[in-house]
CSV table of C-alpha atoms in Angstrom, one decimal:
chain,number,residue,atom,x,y,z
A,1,UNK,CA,-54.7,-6.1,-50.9
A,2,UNK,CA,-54.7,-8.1,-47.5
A,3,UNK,CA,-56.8,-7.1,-44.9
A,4,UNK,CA,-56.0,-7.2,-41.4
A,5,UNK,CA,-57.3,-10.1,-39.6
A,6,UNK,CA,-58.4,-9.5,-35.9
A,7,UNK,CA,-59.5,-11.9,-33.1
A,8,UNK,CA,-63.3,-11.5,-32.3
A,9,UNK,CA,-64.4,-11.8,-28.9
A,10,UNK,CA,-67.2,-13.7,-30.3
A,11,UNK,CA,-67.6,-17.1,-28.9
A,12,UNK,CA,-69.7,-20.2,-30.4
A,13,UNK,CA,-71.4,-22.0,-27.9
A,14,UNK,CA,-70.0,-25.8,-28.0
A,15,UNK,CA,-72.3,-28.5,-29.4
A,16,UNK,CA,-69.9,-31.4,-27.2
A,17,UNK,CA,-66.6,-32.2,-26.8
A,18,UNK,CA,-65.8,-32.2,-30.4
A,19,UNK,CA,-66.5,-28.7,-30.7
A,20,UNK,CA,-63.4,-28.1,-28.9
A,21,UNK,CA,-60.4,-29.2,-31.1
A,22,UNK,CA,-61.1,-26.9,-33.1
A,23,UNK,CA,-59.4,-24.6,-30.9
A,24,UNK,CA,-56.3,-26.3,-30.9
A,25,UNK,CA,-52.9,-25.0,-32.3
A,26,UNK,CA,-52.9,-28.4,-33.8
A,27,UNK,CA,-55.7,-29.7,-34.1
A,28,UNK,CA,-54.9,-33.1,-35.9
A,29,UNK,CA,-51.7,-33.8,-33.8
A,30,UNK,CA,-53.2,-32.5,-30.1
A,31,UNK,CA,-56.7,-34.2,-30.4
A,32,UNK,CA,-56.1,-38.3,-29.5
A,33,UNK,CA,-57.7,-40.2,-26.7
A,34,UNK,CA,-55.5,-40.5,-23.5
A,35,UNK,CA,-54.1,-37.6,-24.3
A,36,UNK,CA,-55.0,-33.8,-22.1
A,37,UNK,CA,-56.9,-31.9,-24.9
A,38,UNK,CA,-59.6,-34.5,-25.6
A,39,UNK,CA,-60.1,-36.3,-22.2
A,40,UNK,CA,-60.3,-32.7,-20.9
A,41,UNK,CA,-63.4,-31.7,-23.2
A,42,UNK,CA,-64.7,-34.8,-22.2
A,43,UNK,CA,-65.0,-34.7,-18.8
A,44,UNK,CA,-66.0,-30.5,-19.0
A,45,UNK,CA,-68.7,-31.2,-21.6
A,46,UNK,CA,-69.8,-34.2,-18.9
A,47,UNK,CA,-69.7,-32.3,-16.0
A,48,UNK,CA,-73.2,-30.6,-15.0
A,49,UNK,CA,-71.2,-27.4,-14.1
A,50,UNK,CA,-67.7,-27.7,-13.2
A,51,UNK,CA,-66.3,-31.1,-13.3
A,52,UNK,CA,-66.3,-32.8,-9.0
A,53,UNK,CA,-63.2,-32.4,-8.9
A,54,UNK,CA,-62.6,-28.6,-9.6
A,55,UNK,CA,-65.9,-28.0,-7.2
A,56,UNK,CA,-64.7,-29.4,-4.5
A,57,UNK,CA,-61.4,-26.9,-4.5
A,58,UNK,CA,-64.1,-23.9,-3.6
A,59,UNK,CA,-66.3,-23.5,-0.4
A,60,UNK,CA,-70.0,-22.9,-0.5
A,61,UNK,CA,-71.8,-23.5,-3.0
A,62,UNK,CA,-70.2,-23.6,-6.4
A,63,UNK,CA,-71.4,-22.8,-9.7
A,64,UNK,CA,-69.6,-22.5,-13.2
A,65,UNK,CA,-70.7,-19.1,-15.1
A,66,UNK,CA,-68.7,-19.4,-18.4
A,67,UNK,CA,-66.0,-22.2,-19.0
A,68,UNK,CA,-64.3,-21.2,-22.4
A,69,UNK,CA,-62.2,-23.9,-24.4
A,70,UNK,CA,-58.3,-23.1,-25.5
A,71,UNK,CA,-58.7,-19.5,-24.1
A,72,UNK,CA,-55.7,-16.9,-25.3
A,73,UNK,CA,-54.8,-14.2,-23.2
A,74,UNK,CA,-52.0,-11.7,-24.6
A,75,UNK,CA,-48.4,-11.8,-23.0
A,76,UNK,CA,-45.7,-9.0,-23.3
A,77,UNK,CA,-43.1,-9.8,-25.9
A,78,UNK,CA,-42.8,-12.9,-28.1
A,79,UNK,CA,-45.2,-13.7,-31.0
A,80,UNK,CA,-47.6,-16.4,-28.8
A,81,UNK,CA,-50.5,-15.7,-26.6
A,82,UNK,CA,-51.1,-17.7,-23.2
A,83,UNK,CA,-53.6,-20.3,-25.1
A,84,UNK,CA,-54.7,-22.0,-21.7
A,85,UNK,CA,-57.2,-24.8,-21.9
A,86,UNK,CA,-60.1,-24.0,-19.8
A,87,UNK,CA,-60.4,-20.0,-18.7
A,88,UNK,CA,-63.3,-20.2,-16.6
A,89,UNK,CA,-65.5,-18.0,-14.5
A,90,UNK,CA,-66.7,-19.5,-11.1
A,91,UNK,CA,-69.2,-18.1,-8.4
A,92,UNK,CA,-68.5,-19.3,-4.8
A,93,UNK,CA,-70.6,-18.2,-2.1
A,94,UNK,CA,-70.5,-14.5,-2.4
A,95,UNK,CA,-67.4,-14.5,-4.3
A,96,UNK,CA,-66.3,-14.7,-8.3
A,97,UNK,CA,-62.8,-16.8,-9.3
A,98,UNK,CA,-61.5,-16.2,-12.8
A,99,UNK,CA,-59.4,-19.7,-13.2
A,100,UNK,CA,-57.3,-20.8,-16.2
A,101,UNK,CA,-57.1,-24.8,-16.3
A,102,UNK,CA,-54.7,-26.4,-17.6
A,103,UNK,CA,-54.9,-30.7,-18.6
A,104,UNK,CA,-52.6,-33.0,-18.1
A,105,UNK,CA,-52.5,-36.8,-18.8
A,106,UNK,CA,-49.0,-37.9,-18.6
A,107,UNK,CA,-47.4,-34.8,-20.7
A,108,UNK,CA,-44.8,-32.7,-19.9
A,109,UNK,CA,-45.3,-29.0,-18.3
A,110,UNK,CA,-43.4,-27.9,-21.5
A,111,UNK,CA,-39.5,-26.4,-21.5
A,112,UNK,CA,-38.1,-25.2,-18.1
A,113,UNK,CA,-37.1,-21.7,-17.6
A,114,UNK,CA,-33.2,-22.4,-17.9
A,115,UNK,CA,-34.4,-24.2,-21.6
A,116,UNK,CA,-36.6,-21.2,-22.4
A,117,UNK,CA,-35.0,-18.2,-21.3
A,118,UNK,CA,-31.1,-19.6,-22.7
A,119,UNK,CA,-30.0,-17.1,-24.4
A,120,UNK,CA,-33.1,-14.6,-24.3
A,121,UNK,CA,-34.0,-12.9,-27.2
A,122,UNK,CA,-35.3,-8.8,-25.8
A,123,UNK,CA,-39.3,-10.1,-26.7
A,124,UNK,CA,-38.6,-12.8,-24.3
A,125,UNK,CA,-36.8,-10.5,-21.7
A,126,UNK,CA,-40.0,-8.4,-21.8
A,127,UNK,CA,-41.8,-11.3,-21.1
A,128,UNK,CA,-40.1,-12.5,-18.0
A,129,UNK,CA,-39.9,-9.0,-16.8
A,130,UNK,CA,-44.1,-9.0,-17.1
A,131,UNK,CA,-44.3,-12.6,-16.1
A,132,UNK,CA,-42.1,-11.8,-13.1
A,133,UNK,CA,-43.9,-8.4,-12.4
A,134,UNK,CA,-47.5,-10.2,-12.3
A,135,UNK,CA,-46.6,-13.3,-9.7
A,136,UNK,CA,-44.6,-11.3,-8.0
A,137,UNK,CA,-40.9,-12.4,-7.7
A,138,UNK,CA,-38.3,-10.5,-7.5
A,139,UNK,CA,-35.9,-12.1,-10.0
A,140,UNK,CA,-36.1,-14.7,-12.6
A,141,UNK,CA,-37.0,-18.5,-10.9
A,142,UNK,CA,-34.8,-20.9,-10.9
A,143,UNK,CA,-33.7,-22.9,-14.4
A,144,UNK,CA,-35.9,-26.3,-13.2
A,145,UNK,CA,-39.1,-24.3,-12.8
A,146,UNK,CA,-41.2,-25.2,-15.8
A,147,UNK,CA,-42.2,-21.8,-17.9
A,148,UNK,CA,-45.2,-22.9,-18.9
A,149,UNK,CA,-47.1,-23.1,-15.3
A,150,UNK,CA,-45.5,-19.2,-14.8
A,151,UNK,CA,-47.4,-18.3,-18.3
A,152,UNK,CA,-50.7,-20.0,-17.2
A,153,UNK,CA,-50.6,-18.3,-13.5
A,154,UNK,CA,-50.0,-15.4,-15.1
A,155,UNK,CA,-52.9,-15.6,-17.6
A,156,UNK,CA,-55.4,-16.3,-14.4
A,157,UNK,CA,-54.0,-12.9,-12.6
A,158,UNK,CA,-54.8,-11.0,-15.7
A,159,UNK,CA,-57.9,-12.3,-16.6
A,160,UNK,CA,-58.6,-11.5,-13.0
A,161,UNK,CA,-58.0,-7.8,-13.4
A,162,UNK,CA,-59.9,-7.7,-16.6
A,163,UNK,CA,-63.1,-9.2,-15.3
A,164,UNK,CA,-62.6,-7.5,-12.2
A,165,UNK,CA,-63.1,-11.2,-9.9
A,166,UNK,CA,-62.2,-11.7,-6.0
A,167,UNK,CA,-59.7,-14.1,-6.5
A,168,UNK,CA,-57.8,-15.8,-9.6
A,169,UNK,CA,-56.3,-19.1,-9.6
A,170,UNK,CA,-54.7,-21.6,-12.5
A,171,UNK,CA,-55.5,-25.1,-11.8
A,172,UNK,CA,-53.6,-28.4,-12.9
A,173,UNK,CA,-56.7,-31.3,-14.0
A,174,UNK,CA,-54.9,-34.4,-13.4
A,175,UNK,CA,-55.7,-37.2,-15.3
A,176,UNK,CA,-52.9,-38.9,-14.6
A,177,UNK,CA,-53.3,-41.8,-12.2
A,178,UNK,CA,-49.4,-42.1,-11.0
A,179,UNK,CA,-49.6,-38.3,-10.4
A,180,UNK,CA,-47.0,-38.0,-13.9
A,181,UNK,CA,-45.6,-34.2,-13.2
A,182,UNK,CA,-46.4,-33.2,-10.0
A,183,UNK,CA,-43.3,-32.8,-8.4
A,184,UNK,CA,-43.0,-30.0,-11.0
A,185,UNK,CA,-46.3,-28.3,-10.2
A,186,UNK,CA,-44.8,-28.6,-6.6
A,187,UNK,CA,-41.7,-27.1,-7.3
A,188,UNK,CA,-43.6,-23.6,-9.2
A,189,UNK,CA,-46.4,-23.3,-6.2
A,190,UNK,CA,-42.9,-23.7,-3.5
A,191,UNK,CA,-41.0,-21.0,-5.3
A,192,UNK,CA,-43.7,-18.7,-6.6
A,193,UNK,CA,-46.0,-18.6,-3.1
């Protein structure tokens, strides 16, 4: 007989940047050098605290609580969790930020609305509906907006709620010297503000 196999909400503290592929979905296909996972862990595991970059986004003083690799937070409908790279707690000043990060290199945002939502299937209606409900808007965004920031943003809010923080955000890390994507991050912050 097979028994039921349940996440733990036990985490392993990291022994370097290694530690986090295996977190992956696909470990042997997502973990190569130039590439978000791994320069990502990298530059985290180097940090002491939250990367410059990130720190600089907050006022005050800054300080990183809990950073925790390829985080998954559950979604209505469908069979995939949000797995977002970086979920992260972070104290400014008097105030507590629960952030989801998400790397980029020179990768894609993933499929658009208009490619994910063609022909939804009712798990996937019941995830736009939530998706929708949590940043928001009153109808489903247009077919160029890339699903995959809506699903990240969406993971931050309810991580939020759960941990009960001031604020919640989703931040793009760039890697990318010619700024590869951002016109699409532009185009989600535009229509979902």
């Amino acid at each position: 007989m097979l028994r039921n196999i349940h996440r733990t909400r036990v985490y392993i503290p990291s022994q370097g940047p290694t530690s986090w592929q295996a977190f992956l979905a696909e470990p042997e296909r997502q973990w190569r050098t130039g590439y978000s996972a791994k320069t990502l862990a990298h530059c985290w595991e180097n940090a002491d605290g939250l990367p410059q970059e990130i720190a600089h986004m907050f006022d005050g003083p800054v300080e990183l609580l809990l950073a925790l690799p390829e985080h998954k937070v559950v979604l209505d409908g469908g069979n995939r969790d949000s797995q977002n790279d970086v979920f992260a707690l972070i104290r400014f000043g008097d105030q507590t930020c629960a952030a989801t990060i998400e790397g980029k290199v020179n990768e894609p945002f993933g499929p658009t609305v208009g490619e994910w939502f063609a022909e939804p299937s009712q798990q996937k209606r019941d995830r736009m509906r939530q998706l929708c409900s949590l940043l928001s808007l009153d109808e489903v965004p247009p077919s160029h907006i890339r699903y995959q920031l809506m699903h990240r943003t969406a993971s931050a809010l309810i991580e939020a709620r759960r941990f009960k923080t001031d604020e919640a955000a989703m931040i793009v890390h760039s890697f990318s010297p010619a700024r590869t994507w951002f016109e699409d991050f532009a185009n989600f912050a535009w229509r979902c503000s």
